[in-house]
PDB file of C-alpha atoms in Angstrom:
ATOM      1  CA  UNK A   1       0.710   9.990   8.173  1.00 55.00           C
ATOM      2  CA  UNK A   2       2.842  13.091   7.735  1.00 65.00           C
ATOM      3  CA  UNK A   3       5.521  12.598  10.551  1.00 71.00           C
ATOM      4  CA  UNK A   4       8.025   9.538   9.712  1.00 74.00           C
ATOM      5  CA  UNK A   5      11.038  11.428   8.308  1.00 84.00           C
ATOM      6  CA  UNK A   6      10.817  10.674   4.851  1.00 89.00           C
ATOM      7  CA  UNK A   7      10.274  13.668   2.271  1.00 92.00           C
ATOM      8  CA  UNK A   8       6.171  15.207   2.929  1.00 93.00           C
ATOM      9  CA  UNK A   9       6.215  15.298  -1.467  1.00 95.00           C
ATOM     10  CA  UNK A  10       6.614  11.267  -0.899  1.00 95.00           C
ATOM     11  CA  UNK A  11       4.474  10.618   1.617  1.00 94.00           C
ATOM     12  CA  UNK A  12       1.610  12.233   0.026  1.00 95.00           C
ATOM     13  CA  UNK A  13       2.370  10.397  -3.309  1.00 96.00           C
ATOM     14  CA  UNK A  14       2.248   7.482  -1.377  1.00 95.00           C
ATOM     15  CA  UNK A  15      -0.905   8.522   0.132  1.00 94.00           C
ATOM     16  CA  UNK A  16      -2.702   8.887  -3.104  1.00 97.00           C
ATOM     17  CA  UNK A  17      -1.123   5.761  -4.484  1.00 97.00           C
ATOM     18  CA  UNK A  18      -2.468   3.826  -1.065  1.00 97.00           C
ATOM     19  CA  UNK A  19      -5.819   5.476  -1.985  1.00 97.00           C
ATOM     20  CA  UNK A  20      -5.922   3.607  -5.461  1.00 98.00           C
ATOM     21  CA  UNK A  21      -4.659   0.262  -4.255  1.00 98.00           C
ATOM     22  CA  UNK A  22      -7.301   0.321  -1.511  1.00 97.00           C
ATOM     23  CA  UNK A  23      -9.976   1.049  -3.779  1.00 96.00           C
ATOM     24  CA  UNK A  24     -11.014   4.277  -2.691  1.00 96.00           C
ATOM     25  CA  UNK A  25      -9.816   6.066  -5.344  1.00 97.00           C
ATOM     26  CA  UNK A  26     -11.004   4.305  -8.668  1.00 97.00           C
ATOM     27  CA  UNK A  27      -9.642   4.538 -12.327  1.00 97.00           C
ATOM     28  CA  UNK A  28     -10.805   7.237 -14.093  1.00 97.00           C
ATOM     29  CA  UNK A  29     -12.035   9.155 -11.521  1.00 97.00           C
ATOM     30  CA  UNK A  30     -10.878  12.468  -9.933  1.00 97.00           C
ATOM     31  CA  UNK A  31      -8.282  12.294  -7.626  1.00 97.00           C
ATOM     32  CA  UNK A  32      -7.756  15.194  -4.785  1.00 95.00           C
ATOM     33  CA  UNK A  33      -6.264  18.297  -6.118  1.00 94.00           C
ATOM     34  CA  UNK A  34      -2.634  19.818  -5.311  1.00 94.00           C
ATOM     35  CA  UNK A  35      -5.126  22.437  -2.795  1.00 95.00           C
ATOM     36  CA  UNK A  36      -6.925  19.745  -1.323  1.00 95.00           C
ATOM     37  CA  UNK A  37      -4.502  18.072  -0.722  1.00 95.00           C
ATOM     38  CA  UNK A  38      -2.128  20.686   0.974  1.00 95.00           C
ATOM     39  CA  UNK A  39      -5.116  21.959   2.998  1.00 94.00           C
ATOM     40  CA  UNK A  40      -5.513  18.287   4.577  1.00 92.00           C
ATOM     41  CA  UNK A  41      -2.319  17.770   5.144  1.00 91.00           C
ATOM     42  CA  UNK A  42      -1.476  21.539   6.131  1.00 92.00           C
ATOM     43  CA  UNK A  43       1.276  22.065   4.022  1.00 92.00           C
ATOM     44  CA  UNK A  44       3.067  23.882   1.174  1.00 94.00           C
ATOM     45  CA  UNK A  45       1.187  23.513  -2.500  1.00 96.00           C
ATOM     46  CA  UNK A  46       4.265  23.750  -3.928  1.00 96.00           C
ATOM     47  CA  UNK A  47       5.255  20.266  -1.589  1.00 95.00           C
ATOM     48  CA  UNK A  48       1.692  18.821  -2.944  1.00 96.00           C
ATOM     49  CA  UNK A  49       2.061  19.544  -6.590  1.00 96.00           C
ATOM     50  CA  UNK A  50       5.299  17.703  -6.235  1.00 97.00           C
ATOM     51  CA  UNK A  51       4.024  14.852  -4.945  1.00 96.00           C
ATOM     52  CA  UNK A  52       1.277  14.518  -7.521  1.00 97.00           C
ATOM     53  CA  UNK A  53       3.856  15.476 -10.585  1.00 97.00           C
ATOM     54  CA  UNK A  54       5.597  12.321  -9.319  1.00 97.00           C
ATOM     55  CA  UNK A  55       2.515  10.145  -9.785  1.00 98.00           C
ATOM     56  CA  UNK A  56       1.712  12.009 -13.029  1.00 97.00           C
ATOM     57  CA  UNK A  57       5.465  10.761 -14.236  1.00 97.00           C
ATOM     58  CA  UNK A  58       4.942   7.415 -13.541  1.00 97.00           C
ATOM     59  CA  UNK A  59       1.424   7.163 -15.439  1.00 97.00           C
ATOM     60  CA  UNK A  60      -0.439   6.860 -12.366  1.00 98.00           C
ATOM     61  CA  UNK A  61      -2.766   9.980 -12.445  1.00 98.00           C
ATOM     62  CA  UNK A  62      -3.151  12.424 -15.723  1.00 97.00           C
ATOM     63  CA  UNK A  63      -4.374  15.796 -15.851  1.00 95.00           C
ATOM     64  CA  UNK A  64      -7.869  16.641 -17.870  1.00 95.00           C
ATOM     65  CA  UNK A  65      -7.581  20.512 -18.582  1.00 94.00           C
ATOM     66  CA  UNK A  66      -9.821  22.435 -16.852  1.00 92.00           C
ATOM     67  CA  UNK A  67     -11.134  20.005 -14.717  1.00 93.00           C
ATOM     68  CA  UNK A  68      -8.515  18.687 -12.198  1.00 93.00           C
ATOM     69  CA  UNK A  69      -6.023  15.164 -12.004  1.00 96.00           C
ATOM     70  CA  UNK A  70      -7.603  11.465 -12.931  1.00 98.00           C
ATOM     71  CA  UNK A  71      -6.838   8.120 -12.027  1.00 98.00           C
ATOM     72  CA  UNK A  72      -5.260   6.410 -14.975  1.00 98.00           C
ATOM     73  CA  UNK A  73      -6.465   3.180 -16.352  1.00 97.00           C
ATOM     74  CA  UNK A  74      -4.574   0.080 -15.766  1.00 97.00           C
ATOM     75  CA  UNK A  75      -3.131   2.801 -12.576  1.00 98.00           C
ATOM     76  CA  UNK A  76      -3.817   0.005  -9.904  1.00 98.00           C
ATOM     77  CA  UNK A  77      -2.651  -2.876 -11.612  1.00 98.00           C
ATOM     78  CA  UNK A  78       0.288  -0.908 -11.857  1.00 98.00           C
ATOM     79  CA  UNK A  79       0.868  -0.166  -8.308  1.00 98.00           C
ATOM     80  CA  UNK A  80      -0.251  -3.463  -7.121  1.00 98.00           C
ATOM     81  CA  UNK A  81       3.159  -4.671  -9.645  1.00 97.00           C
ATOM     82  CA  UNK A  82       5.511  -2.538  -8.315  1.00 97.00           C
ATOM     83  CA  UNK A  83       4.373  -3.058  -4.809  1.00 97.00           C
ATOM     84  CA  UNK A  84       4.558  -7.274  -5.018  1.00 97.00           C
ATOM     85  CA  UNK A  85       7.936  -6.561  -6.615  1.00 97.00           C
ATOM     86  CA  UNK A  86       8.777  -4.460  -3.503  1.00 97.00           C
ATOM     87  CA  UNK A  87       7.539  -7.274  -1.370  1.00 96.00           C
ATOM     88  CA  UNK A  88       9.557  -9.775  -3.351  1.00 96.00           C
ATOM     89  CA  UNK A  89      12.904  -8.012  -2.599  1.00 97.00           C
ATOM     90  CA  UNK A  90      12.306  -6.634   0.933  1.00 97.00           C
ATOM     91  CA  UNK A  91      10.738  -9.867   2.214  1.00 96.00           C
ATOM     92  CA  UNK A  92      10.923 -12.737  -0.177  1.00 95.00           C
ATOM     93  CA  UNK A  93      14.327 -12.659  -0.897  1.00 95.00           C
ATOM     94  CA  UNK A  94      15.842 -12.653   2.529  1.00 96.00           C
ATOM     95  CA  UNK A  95      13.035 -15.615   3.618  1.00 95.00           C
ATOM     96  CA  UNK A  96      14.881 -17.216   0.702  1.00 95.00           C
ATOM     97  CA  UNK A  97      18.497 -16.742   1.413  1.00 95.00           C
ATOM     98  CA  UNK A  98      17.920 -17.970   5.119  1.00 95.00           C
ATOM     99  CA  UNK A  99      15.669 -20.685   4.368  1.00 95.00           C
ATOM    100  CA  UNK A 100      19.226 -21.935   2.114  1.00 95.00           C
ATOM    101  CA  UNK A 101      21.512 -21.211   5.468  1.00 96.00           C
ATOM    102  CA  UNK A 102      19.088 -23.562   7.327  1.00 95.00           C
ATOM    103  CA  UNK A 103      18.619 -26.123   4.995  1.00 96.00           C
ATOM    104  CA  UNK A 104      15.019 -25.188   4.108  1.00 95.00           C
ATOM    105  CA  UNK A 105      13.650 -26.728   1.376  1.00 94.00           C
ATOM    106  CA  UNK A 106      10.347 -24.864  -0.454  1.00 94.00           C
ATOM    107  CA  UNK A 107       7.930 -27.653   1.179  1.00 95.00           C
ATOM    108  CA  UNK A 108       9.575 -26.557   4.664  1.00 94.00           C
ATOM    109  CA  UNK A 109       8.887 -22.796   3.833  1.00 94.00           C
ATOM    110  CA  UNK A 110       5.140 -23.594   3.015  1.00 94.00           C
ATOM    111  CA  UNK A 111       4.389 -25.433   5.841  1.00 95.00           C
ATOM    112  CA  UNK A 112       6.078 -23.135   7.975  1.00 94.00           C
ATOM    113  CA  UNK A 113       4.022 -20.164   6.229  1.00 93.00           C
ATOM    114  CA  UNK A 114       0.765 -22.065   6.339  1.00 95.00           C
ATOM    115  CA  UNK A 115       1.572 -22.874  10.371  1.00 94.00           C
ATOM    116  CA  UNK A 116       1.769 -19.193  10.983  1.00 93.00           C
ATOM    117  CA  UNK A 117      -1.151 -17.999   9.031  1.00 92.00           C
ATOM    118  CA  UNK A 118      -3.392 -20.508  11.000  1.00 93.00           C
ATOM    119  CA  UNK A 119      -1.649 -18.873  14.221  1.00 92.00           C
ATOM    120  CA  UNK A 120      -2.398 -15.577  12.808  1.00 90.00           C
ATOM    121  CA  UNK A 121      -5.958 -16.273  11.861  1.00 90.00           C
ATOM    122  CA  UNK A 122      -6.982 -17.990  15.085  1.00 89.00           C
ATOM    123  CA  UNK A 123      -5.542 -15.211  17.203  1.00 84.00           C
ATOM    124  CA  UNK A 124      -7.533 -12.540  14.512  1.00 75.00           C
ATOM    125  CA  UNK A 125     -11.112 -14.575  15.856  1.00 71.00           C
ATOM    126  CA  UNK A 126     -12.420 -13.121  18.510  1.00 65.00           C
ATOM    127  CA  UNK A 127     -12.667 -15.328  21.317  1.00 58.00           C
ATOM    128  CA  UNK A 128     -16.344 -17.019  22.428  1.00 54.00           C
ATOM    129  CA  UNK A 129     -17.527 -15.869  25.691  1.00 50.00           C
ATOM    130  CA  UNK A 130     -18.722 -18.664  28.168  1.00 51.00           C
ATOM    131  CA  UNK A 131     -20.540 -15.960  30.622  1.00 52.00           C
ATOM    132  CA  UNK A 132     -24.119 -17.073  31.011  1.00 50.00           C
ATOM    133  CA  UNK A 133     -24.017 -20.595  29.250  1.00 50.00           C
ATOM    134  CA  UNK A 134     -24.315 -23.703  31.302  1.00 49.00           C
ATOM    135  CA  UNK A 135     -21.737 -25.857  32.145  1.00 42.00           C
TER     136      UNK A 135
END
């Protein structure tokens, strides 16, 4: 995880933030501390704590004194929003603009989406062996 070039303080925000859009880290429960995290990762706290402020600014996790950082209700929901937003303008939009340029129309786009999802599905299956069945 910690090796594509972008700032370590992001990627482990976006670790955490994975972590609660996965399910693996619920609301309201503890998430890993600054030290836990900067152990796994081996890195700075300092880098860490960043990281975690940033998630703590947006109203993702919130500190109980004494005790460590929580998930904050309604934090997934969240996440999951700003995420199909992200997906919108990195991927919808462009599908969009192209689909114009080629004279798509938004019956064209879903049957060209559903075509490829079958594609992708099939291809997901894993394929029936024929070894030891009669012919």
């Amino acid at each position: 995880m910690i090796d594509d070039g972008r700032a370590l303080f992001l990627q482990i925000a976006e670790s955490v933030e994975d972590q609660i859009v996965d399910g693996s880290l619920l609301e309201e429960t503890r998430a890993p501390s600054t030290n836990e995290l900067a152990a796994f990762h081996r890195i700075n706290p300092a880098t860490a704590a960043k990281g975690i402020a940033m998630l703590v600014d947006k109203g993702v996790l919130y500190k109980r004194r004494g005790i460590g950082m929580f998930v904050a209700s309604g934090a997934r929901d969240q996440l999951l929003g700003e995420r199909r937003s992200a997906f919108a303008d990195r991927f919808v939009d462009p599908l969009l603009s192209e689909a114009r340029t080629l004279g798509l129309g938004p019956d064209d786009l879903t049957e060209l989406i559903r075509q490829r999802a079958a594609l992708a599905a099939s291809s997901d299956r894993p394929e029936r062996s024929t070894a030891g069945t009669a012919r």
